mmCIF file of C-alpha atoms in Angstrom:
data_model
loop_
_atom_site.group_PDB
_atom_site.id
_atom_site.type_symbol
_atom_site.label_atom_id
_atom_site.label_comp_id
_atom_site.label_asym_id
_atom_site.label_seq_id
_atom_site.Cartn_x
_atom_site.Cartn_y
_atom_site.Cartn_z
ATOM 1 C CA MET B 1 10.471 -29.599 40.648
ATOM 2 C CA GLU B 2 7.047 -27.805 39.110
ATOM 3 C CA LEU B 3 7.566 -24.814 38.291
ATOM 4 C CA SER B 4 6.108 -21.146 38.250
ATOM 5 C CA PHE B 5 4.783 -17.519 36.581
ATOM 6 C CA LYS B 6 5.424 -16.261 40.661
ATOM 7 C CA ARG B 7 8.296 -15.993 42.783
ATOM 8 C CA THR B 8 8.082 -19.281 43.720
ATOM 9 C CA ASN B 9 10.272 -20.700 42.652
ATOM 10 C CA GLY B 10 13.899 -20.419 45.309
ATOM 11 C CA ARG B 11 17.005 -21.117 43.887
ATOM 12 C CA ILE B 12 16.655 -21.353 40.243
ATOM 13 C CA ASP B 13 14.678 -17.896 40.816
ATOM 14 C CA GLU B 14 17.887 -16.474 42.186
ATOM 15 C CA MET B 15 19.803 -17.616 39.080
ATOM 16 C CA ILE B 16 17.814 -16.778 36.171
ATOM 17 C CA ASP B 17 17.626 -13.389 38.377
ATOM 18 C CA ALA B 18 21.917 -13.979 38.876
ATOM 19 C CA LEU B 19 22.252 -14.634 35.082
ATOM 20 C CA ILE B 20 19.910 -11.464 34.246
ATOM 21 C CA ARG B 21 21.979 -9.427 35.784
ATOM 22 C CA GLU B 22 25.412 -11.848 35.064
ATOM 23 C CA ALA B 23 24.148 -9.988 31.455
ATOM 24 C CA GLU B 24 23.741 -6.586 31.385
ATOM 25 C CA ASP B 25 21.176 -4.754 29.659
ATOM 26 C CA VAL B 26 18.869 -6.802 29.389
ATOM 27 C CA HIS B 27 15.518 -4.928 29.435
ATOM 28 C CA HIS B 28 12.347 -5.305 31.062
ATOM 29 C CA ALA B 29 13.692 -7.358 32.737
ATOM 30 C CA GLY B 30 10.385 -9.440 33.847
ATOM 31 C CA LEU B 31 9.247 -10.511 30.652
ATOM 32 C CA VAL B 32 12.033 -12.103 30.263
ATOM 33 C CA ARG B 33 12.321 -14.423 33.216
ATOM 34 C CA GLU B 34 9.210 -15.307 32.874
ATOM 35 C CA MET B 35 10.344 -16.339 28.449
ATOM 36 C CA ILE B 36 13.788 -17.968 30.980
ATOM 37 C CA ILE B 37 11.415 -19.527 32.573
ATOM 38 C CA SER B 38 8.757 -20.792 29.622
ATOM 39 C CA ALA B 39 12.005 -22.078 28.061
ATOM 40 C CA LEU B 40 12.564 -24.429 31.321
ATOM 41 C CA LYS B 41 8.287 -25.271 31.582
ATOM 42 C CA SER B 42 8.553 -26.279 27.833
ATOM 43 C CA GLY B 43 11.989 -28.486 28.638
ATOM 44 C CA GLN B 44 10.307 -30.097 31.449
ATOM 45 C CA GLU B 45 6.878 -30.519 30.153
ATOM 46 C CA SER B 46 7.724 -32.460 26.661
ATOM 47 C CA ASP B 47 10.272 -35.243 25.693
ATOM 48 C CA TYR B 48 8.840 -34.468 21.855
ATOM 49 C CA LEU B 49 11.937 -32.819 19.751
ATOM 50 C CA ALA B 50 9.435 -31.567 17.064
ATOM 51 C CA ASP B 51 8.172 -29.043 19.316
ATOM 52 C CA LEU B 52 10.485 -27.810 21.612
ATOM 53 C CA LYS B 53 12.563 -27.676 17.989
ATOM 54 C CA MET B 54 9.732 -25.367 16.682
ATOM 55 C CA LEU B 55 9.922 -24.150 20.147
ATOM 56 C CA ASN B 56 13.164 -23.143 19.657
ATOM 57 C CA ASN B 57 12.864 -21.908 16.617
ATOM 58 C CA THR B 58 9.959 -19.273 16.289
ATOM 59 C CA MET B 59 11.513 -17.711 19.058
ATOM 60 C CA LYS B 60 14.591 -16.915 17.803
ATOM 61 C CA GLU B 61 12.715 -16.130 14.474
ATOM 62 C CA MET B 62 10.888 -13.403 16.182
ATOM 63 C CA ARG B 63 13.490 -12.179 18.403
ATOM 64 C CA TYR B 64 15.748 -11.218 14.119
ATOM 65 C CA THR B 65 12.582 -10.049 13.276
ATOM 66 C CA SER B 66 12.568 -7.686 15.817
ATOM 67 C CA LYS B 67 16.277 -6.125 16.014
ATOM 68 C CA VAL B 68 15.763 -5.970 11.853
ATOM 69 C CA PHE B 69 13.004 -3.760 12.298
ATOM 70 C CA ALA B 70 13.372 -2.679 15.977
ATOM 71 C CA PRO B 71 15.664 0.790 14.283
ATOM 72 C CA TYR B 72 13.078 1.851 11.754
ATOM 73 C CA ARG B 73 10.444 2.049 14.286
ATOM 74 C CA GLN B 74 9.911 5.323 13.330
ATOM 75 C CA LYS B 75 9.546 5.095 10.003
ATOM 76 C CA LYS B 76 5.585 4.673 8.081
ATOM 77 C CA LYS B 77 5.504 1.154 6.187
ATOM 78 C CA VAL B 78 3.548 -0.228 4.077
ATOM 79 C CA THR B 79 3.133 -4.156 2.727
ATOM 80 C CA ILE B 80 2.527 -5.570 -0.694
ATOM 81 C CA PHE B 81 1.126 -8.678 -1.074
ATOM 82 C CA GLY B 82 0.914 -10.327 -5.344
ATOM 83 C CA SER B 83 1.537 -13.234 -7.165
ATOM 84 C CA ALA B 84 4.788 -15.113 -7.572
ATOM 85 C CA ARG B 85 4.040 -15.407 -10.833
ATOM 86 C CA THR B 86 3.739 -11.530 -11.954
ATOM 87 C CA GLU B 87 6.129 -10.967 -15.035
ATOM 88 C CA PRO B 88 7.770 -8.045 -15.686
ATOM 89 C CA HIS B 89 6.735 -7.254 -19.058
ATOM 90 C CA GLU B 90 2.927 -7.444 -16.981
ATOM 91 C CA PRO B 91 1.197 -3.845 -16.567
ATOM 92 C CA ILE B 92 -0.494 -5.076 -12.786
ATOM 93 C CA TYR B 93 3.453 -5.494 -12.339
ATOM 94 C CA ARG B 94 5.136 -2.263 -13.681
ATOM 95 C CA LYS B 95 1.605 -0.628 -12.199
ATOM 96 C CA CYS B 96 2.866 -2.274 -9.037
ATOM 97 C CA VAL B 97 6.923 -0.417 -9.435
ATOM 98 C CA GLY B 98 5.298 2.323 -9.924
ATOM 99 C CA PHE B 99 3.072 1.988 -6.411
ATOM 100 C CA SER B 100 5.926 1.923 -4.694
ATOM 101 C CA ARG B 101 8.100 4.522 -6.062
ATOM 102 C CA GLN B 102 5.379 7.064 -5.216
ATOM 103 C CA LEU B 103 5.348 5.324 -1.750
ATOM 104 C CA VAL B 104 8.465 5.890 -1.324
ATOM 105 C CA GLU B 105 8.725 9.630 -2.200
ATOM 106 C CA GLN B 106 5.859 10.406 0.431
ATOM 107 C CA GLY B 107 8.257 9.243 3.342
ATOM 108 C CA TYR B 108 6.681 4.858 3.965
ATOM 109 C CA MET B 109 8.974 1.690 3.466
ATOM 110 C CA ILE B 110 7.847 -1.280 1.253
ATOM 111 C CA ILE B 111 7.289 -4.643 3.607
ATOM 112 C CA THR B 112 7.494 -7.642 0.688
ATOM 113 C CA GLY B 113 7.758 -11.387 1.088
ATOM 114 C CA GLY B 114 11.230 -11.058 -1.014
ATOM 115 C CA GLY B 115 10.274 -13.176 -3.828
ATOM 116 C CA PRO B 116 10.116 -13.305 -7.268
ATOM 117 C CA GLY B 117 7.143 -11.300 -9.030
ATOM 118 C CA ILE B 118 4.814 -8.482 -7.253
ATOM 119 C CA MET B 119 7.174 -8.251 -4.478
ATOM 120 C CA GLN B 120 9.765 -8.256 -6.783
ATOM 121 C CA ALA B 121 7.841 -4.631 -8.287
ATOM 122 C CA GLY B 122 7.203 -4.250 -4.591
ATOM 123 C CA ASN B 123 11.107 -3.853 -4.244
ATOM 124 C CA GLU B 124 12.374 -2.369 -6.827
ATOM 125 C CA GLY B 125 10.096 -0.135 -6.631
ATOM 126 C CA ALA B 126 10.868 1.576 -3.330
ATOM 127 C CA GLY B 127 14.988 0.986 -4.326
ATOM 128 C CA SER B 128 17.088 -1.681 -1.710
ATOM 129 C CA GLU B 129 17.199 0.211 0.947
ATOM 130 C CA ASN B 130 14.054 1.607 1.215
ATOM 131 C CA SER B 131 12.987 -1.996 1.738
ATOM 132 C CA PHE B 132 12.486 -4.769 3.789
ATOM 133 C CA ALA B 133 11.850 -8.351 2.086
ATOM 134 C CA VAL B 134 10.118 -11.555 4.348
ATOM 135 C CA ASN B 135 10.651 -14.580 3.069
ATOM 136 C CA ILE B 136 9.997 -17.715 3.655
ATOM 137 C CA ARG B 137 11.468 -20.757 2.640
ATOM 138 C CA LEU B 138 10.055 -23.354 0.165
ATOM 139 C CA PRO B 139 10.878 -26.519 -1.982
ATOM 140 C CA PHE B 140 9.752 -23.491 -5.614
ATOM 141 C CA GLU B 141 8.679 -19.921 -5.791
ATOM 142 C CA GLN B 142 10.863 -18.001 -3.197
ATOM 143 C CA SER B 143 14.255 -17.475 -3.847
ATOM 144 C CA PRO B 144 14.588 -13.773 -2.580
ATOM 145 C CA ASN B 145 14.938 -11.568 -5.559
ATOM 146 C CA PRO B 146 17.810 -10.153 -7.066
ATOM 147 C CA VAL B 147 16.699 -6.464 -5.450
ATOM 148 C CA MET B 148 16.840 -8.119 -1.684
ATOM 149 C CA LEU B 149 19.298 -10.734 -2.121
ATOM 150 C CA LYS B 150 22.484 -9.371 0.189
ATOM 151 C CA ASN B 151 20.550 -6.962 1.975
ATOM 152 C CA ARG B 152 19.971 -6.529 5.621
ATOM 153 C CA ARG B 153 16.366 -6.531 6.571
ATOM 154 C CA LEU B 154 15.922 -9.413 4.225
ATOM 155 C CA ILE B 155 14.244 -12.240 6.761
ATOM 156 C CA THR B 156 14.111 -16.289 5.918
ATOM 157 C CA TYR B 157 11.460 -18.032 7.962
ATOM 158 C CA LYS B 158 10.815 -21.129 8.324
ATOM 159 C CA TYR B 159 7.409 -20.357 9.169
ATOM 160 C CA PHE B 160 4.936 -18.719 7.560
ATOM 161 C CA PHE B 161 2.571 -18.250 10.597
ATOM 162 C CA ASN B 162 5.920 -15.678 12.047
ATOM 163 C CA ARG B 163 5.990 -14.588 8.876
ATOM 164 C CA LYS B 164 2.653 -13.524 8.345
ATOM 165 C CA VAL B 165 2.881 -11.493 11.660
ATOM 166 C CA ALA B 166 5.471 -9.994 10.846
ATOM 167 C CA PHE B 167 4.007 -8.100 7.607
ATOM 168 C CA VAL B 168 1.059 -7.178 10.683
ATOM 169 C CA LYS B 169 2.197 -6.183 12.739
ATOM 170 C CA GLU B 170 4.838 -4.009 11.922
ATOM 171 C CA SER B 171 3.276 -2.638 8.873
ATOM 172 C CA ASP B 172 1.102 0.892 9.288
ATOM 173 C CA ALA B 173 -1.381 -0.711 5.862
ATOM 174 C CA ILE B 174 -1.490 -3.958 3.356
ATOM 175 C CA ALA B 175 -2.266 -3.533 -0.082
ATOM 176 C CA VAL B 176 -3.139 -7.108 -2.610
ATOM 177 C CA PHE B 177 -2.493 -7.120 -6.018
ATOM 178 C CA PRO B 178 -4.426 -10.059 -7.491
ATOM 179 C CA GLY B 179 -2.438 -13.494 -6.023
ATOM 180 C CA GLY B 180 -3.517 -17.163 -5.802
ATOM 181 C CA PHE B 181 -4.085 -19.207 -2.341
ATOM 182 C CA GLY B 182 -1.089 -17.248 -0.517
ATOM 183 C CA THR B 183 -1.427 -14.230 -1.872
ATOM 184 C CA LEU B 184 -5.043 -14.396 -0.828
ATOM 185 C CA ASP B 185 -4.592 -16.576 2.207
ATOM 186 C CA GLU B 186 -2.562 -13.636 3.858
ATOM 187 C CA ALA B 187 -5.260 -11.073 2.385
ATOM 188 C CA MET B 188 -8.102 -12.582 4.759
ATOM 189 C CA GLU B 189 -6.282 -13.268 7.587
ATOM 190 C CA VAL B 190 -5.985 -9.268 7.670
ATOM 191 C CA PHE B 191 -9.580 -8.780 7.231
ATOM 192 C CA THR B 192 -10.013 -11.914 10.161
ATOM 193 C CA LEU B 193 -7.649 -9.926 12.059
ATOM 194 C CA ILE B 194 -9.001 -6.257 12.079
ATOM 195 C CA GLN B 195 -12.814 -7.953 11.909
ATOM 196 C CA THR B 196 -11.963 -9.030 15.689
ATOM 197 C CA GLY B 197 -9.564 -6.590 16.690
ATOM 198 C CA LYS B 198 -6.111 -8.942 17.021
ATOM 199 C CA THR B 199 -5.114 -6.622 15.644
ATOM 200 C CA SER B 200 -4.693 -2.461 15.478
ATOM 201 C CA PRO B 201 -6.884 -0.614 12.412
ATOM 202 C CA LYS B 202 -4.851 0.212 9.114
ATOM 203 C CA PRO B 203 -5.940 0.264 6.144
ATOM 204 C CA LEU B 204 -6.665 -2.606 4.163
ATOM 205 C CA VAL B 205 -6.396 -1.128 -0.293
ATOM 206 C CA LEU B 206 -7.238 -4.301 -2.589
ATOM 207 C CA ILE B 207 -5.504 -2.621 -5.802
ATOM 208 C CA ASP B 208 -6.526 -4.114 -8.837
ATOM 209 C CA ASP B 209 -6.293 -4.708 -12.799
ATOM 210 C CA GLU B 210 -7.428 -4.234 -15.807
ATOM 211 C CA SER B 211 -9.808 -8.259 -15.516
ATOM 212 C CA GLY B 212 -11.266 -7.070 -12.507
ATOM 213 C CA TYR B 213 -9.567 -9.640 -10.493
ATOM 214 C CA TRP B 214 -11.568 -7.696 -7.291
ATOM 215 C CA ASP B 215 -13.971 -7.232 -8.154
ATOM 216 C CA ARG B 216 -15.333 -10.190 -9.494
ATOM 217 C CA TRP B 217 -14.078 -11.284 -5.836
ATOM 218 C CA PHE B 218 -16.846 -7.731 -4.500
ATOM 219 C CA GLU B 219 -19.744 -9.551 -5.853
ATOM 220 C CA PHE B 220 -19.032 -13.214 -4.456
ATOM 221 C CA ILE B 221 -18.217 -11.741 -0.897
ATOM 222 C CA LYS B 222 -21.437 -9.811 -1.862
ATOM 223 C CA ALA B 223 -23.882 -12.382 -3.297
ATOM 224 C CA SER B 224 -21.858 -15.006 -0.762
ATOM 225 C CA MET B 225 -21.415 -13.890 2.270
ATOM 226 C CA LEU B 226 -23.191 -10.681 3.203
ATOM 227 C CA GLY B 227 -25.773 -12.154 1.265
ATOM 228 C CA LYS B 228 -26.155 -15.275 3.989
ATOM 229 C CA GLY B 229 -25.445 -13.072 6.652
ATOM 230 C CA LEU B 230 -21.658 -14.739 7.065
ATOM 231 C CA ILE B 231 -20.491 -10.932 7.650
ATOM 232 C CA SER B 232 -22.275 -7.906 8.182
ATOM 233 C CA ALA B 233 -22.499 -4.659 5.949
ATOM 234 C CA GLU B 234 -19.973 -2.570 8.087
ATOM 235 C CA ASP B 235 -17.261 -4.969 7.521
ATOM 236 C CA PHE B 236 -16.823 -3.460 4.114
ATOM 237 C CA SER B 237 -15.371 -0.535 6.020
ATOM 238 C CA ILE B 238 -12.340 -2.545 6.272
ATOM 239 C CA PHE B 239 -11.161 -2.575 2.774
ATOM 240 C CA SER B 240 -10.844 -0.351 -0.426
ATOM 241 C CA ILE B 241 -10.850 -1.207 -4.356
ATOM 242 C CA THR B 242 -9.307 0.493 -6.272
ATOM 243 C CA ARG B 243 -8.031 0.149 -9.972
ATOM 244 C CA SER B 244 -5.698 3.363 -9.334
ATOM 245 C CA THR B 245 -2.725 3.722 -7.197
ATOM 246 C CA GLU B 246 -3.049 7.050 -6.401
ATOM 247 C CA GLU B 247 -5.777 7.054 -4.939
ATOM 248 C CA ALA B 248 -4.592 3.341 -2.531
ATOM 249 C CA ILE B 249 -2.334 5.761 -2.341
ATOM 250 C CA ALA B 250 -4.851 8.692 -0.496
ATOM 251 C CA VAL B 251 -6.255 6.289 1.186
ATOM 252 C CA ILE B 252 -3.029 4.885 3.402
ATOM 253 C CA ASP B 253 -2.005 8.336 3.868
ATOM 254 C CA GLY B 254 -5.460 9.704 4.695
ATOM 255 C CA PHE B 255 -5.919 7.162 7.718
ATOM 256 C CA TYR B 256 -3.278 9.279 9.390
ATOM 257 C CA ARG B 257 -4.220 12.670 8.082
ATOM 258 C CA ASN B 258 -5.971 12.949 12.419
ATOM 259 C CA TYR B 259 -5.916 9.566 13.846
ATOM 260 C CA HIS B 260 -2.396 7.932 14.757
ATOM 261 C CA SER B 261 -3.542 4.835 16.596
ATOM 262 C CA LEU B 262 -5.002 2.740 19.996
ATOM 263 C CA ARG B 263 -4.367 1.394 22.532
ATOM 264 C CA PHE B 264 -7.002 -0.430 25.565
ATOM 265 C CA VAL B 265 -6.489 0.921 29.323
ATOM 266 C CA ASP B 266 -8.522 -0.447 31.897
ATOM 267 C CA GLY B 267 -11.535 -1.275 29.716
ATOM 268 C CA ARG B 268 -11.180 1.413 27.912
ATOM 269 C CA LEU B 269 -10.267 2.857 24.037
ATOM 270 C CA ILE B 270 -7.491 5.770 24.251
ATOM 271 C CA ILE B 271 -7.193 7.423 20.023
ATOM 272 C CA ARG B 272 -4.383 8.994 19.840
ATOM 273 C CA LEU B 273 -5.166 11.631 17.811
ATOM 274 C CA THR B 274 -2.499 14.028 15.017
ATOM 275 C CA LYS B 275 -4.894 16.954 16.587
ATOM 276 C CA GLU B 276 -7.582 18.394 19.305
ATOM 277 C CA LEU B 277 -11.207 18.016 18.507
ATOM 278 C CA SER B 278 -13.937 19.944 19.194
ATOM 279 C CA GLN B 279 -15.927 19.351 21.895
ATOM 280 C CA GLU B 280 -18.219 20.017 18.484
ATOM 281 C CA ASN B 281 -16.544 16.929 16.890
ATOM 282 C CA ILE B 282 -17.028 15.128 20.436
ATOM 283 C CA GLU B 283 -19.997 15.007 19.892
ATOM 284 C CA GLU B 284 -21.153 14.662 16.016
ATOM 285 C CA LEU B 285 -19.315 11.323 17.011
ATOM 286 C CA GLN B 286 -21.434 10.453 19.747
ATOM 287 C CA SER B 287 -24.371 10.823 17.767
ATOM 288 C CA GLU B 288 -23.383 9.470 14.014
ATOM 289 C CA PHE B 289 -21.600 6.087 16.711
ATOM 290 C CA PRO B 290 -23.522 5.512 19.331
ATOM 291 C CA GLU B 291 -23.292 1.386 18.707
ATOM 292 C CA LEU B 292 -19.676 1.800 19.492
ATOM 293 C CA LEU B 293 -20.163 2.464 22.420
ATOM 294 C CA ALA B 294 -21.553 0.429 25.895
ATOM 295 C CA PRO B 295 -24.359 1.523 26.673
ATOM 296 C CA GLY B 296 -24.350 4.293 28.687
ATOM 297 C CA THR B 297 -21.351 5.985 27.806
ATOM 298 C CA ARG B 298 -19.032 9.260 26.194
ATOM 299 C CA ILE B 299 -16.798 9.682 24.360
ATOM 300 C CA THR B 300 -14.101 11.949 27.093
ATOM 301 C CA ARG B 301 -11.069 13.830 25.876
ATOM 302 C CA THR B 302 -8.147 12.158 27.885
ATOM 303 C CA SER B 303 -4.340 13.411 28.959
ATOM 304 C CA PRO B 304 -1.853 10.738 28.728
ATOM 305 C CA LEU B 305 -2.680 7.759 31.187
ATOM 306 C CA PRO B 306 -0.435 7.292 33.268
ATOM 307 C CA GLU B 307 -0.193 2.499 31.744
ATOM 308 C CA GLU B 308 1.602 4.338 28.795
ATOM 309 C CA ALA B 309 4.598 5.410 30.286
ATOM 310 C CA ASP B 310 6.528 2.954 28.012
ATOM 311 C CA GLU B 311 6.136 5.363 24.862
ATOM 312 C CA PRO B 312 7.217 7.992 26.405
ATOM 313 C CA ASP B 313 7.510 9.594 22.569
ATOM 314 C CA LEU B 314 3.017 10.030 21.576
ATOM 315 C CA LEU B 315 2.181 11.742 25.244
ATOM 316 C CA LYS B 316 2.038 14.571 23.438
ATOM 317 C CA LEU B 317 0.092 13.679 21.357
ATOM 318 C CA PRO B 318 -4.406 14.039 22.128
ATOM 319 C CA ARG B 319 -6.511 11.592 23.109
ATOM 320 C CA LEU B 320 -10.179 10.281 23.136
ATOM 321 C CA ALA B 321 -11.202 7.214 25.525
ATOM 322 C CA LEU B 322 -14.584 5.896 25.241
ATOM 323 C CA HIS B 323 -15.589 2.413 26.294
ATOM 324 C CA PHE B 324 -15.332 0.287 22.857
ATOM 325 C CA ASP B 325 -17.937 -2.801 22.865
ATOM 326 C CA HIS B 326 -15.681 -5.126 21.269
ATOM 327 C CA GLN B 327 -17.961 -5.637 19.267
ATOM 328 C CA HIS B 328 -18.260 -3.970 15.914
ATOM 329 C CA TYR B 329 -14.351 -3.553 14.417
ATOM 330 C CA GLY B 330 -15.688 -2.787 11.548
ATOM 331 C CA LEU B 331 -18.173 -0.054 12.525
ATOM 332 C CA LEU B 332 -14.861 1.433 14.339
ATOM 333 C CA MET B 333 -12.675 1.797 10.603
ATOM 334 C CA ALA B 334 -14.792 3.612 10.182
ATOM 335 C CA PHE B 335 -15.122 5.530 12.830
ATOM 336 C CA ILE B 336 -12.191 7.184 12.548
ATOM 337 C CA GLY B 337 -12.364 8.064 9.059
ATOM 338 C CA ARG B 338 -15.314 10.414 10.346
ATOM 339 C CA ILE B 339 -12.340 11.781 12.584
ATOM 340 C CA ASN B 340 -10.441 12.734 10.195
ATOM 341 C CA MET B 341 -12.371 14.297 8.208
ATOM 342 C CA PHE B 342 -12.383 16.672 11.059
#
């Protein structure tokens, strides 16, 4: 029998419905039903054991990730990337310890990869009680650091892609210290996700060392990518580079000065704010960022839309609505920065 996500499966649909009722306390039963159908269809469509193992492990890892992070949804979090090979005596290690300690004092929690080096520095500064560790099984370098070894917020992944989802999805900001291939891979992933709109906008701060690691990277970006037209100038709005941890924290805090969050509803971009903007403010945004808007459309205030009822804690926030062109995500970051200036 070829299963369908539509309710055309007869007895099987009845059995799935009965299973969900029997399990009790299942939220969003319609989505859970589709996951069950997906699992059954996978078993029908593939007899290749490795593929089914990957699907199974992926689901398990993502389920457990949601379970660990769920109690802390209302806490802002900063993900810290950096080299596993940085030694505790190095100045950049101490800088990371101080940075994460300052963030915790400002009310943030810290997410790291849970290993040694910069990851350990981030957890050390934040303290175990304010830290998450999303670790990866590797044959070298990546056993959990002593700060997080027995922490209930330590998650160990088999797959890098699940780990990357946790790093980005659960964070409100990303800070990247100097590192090797893994660090650059993680940083470039975030660049791409923000540039293409596949993650919500968030501050991305590259924290430099005294050698100018990120300064040299920036020179390469300007000469070899922007110079050849491989990126746009607006993409520089996606990130900031600084050697000052105080400035890095100011960038993160400033991003949420008035901007709260966003959501797409029926083709419109809804931007939630912490305070109302005046009509004069909105007109300024309209005139300064015409490239963001679909032709013939304007930025307007809006009340919460019915589709937003699934986020009841955000319904009291003031909102702007616009028909975003889905191209200028770098410019959208600049737009958010301008909102925060009012």
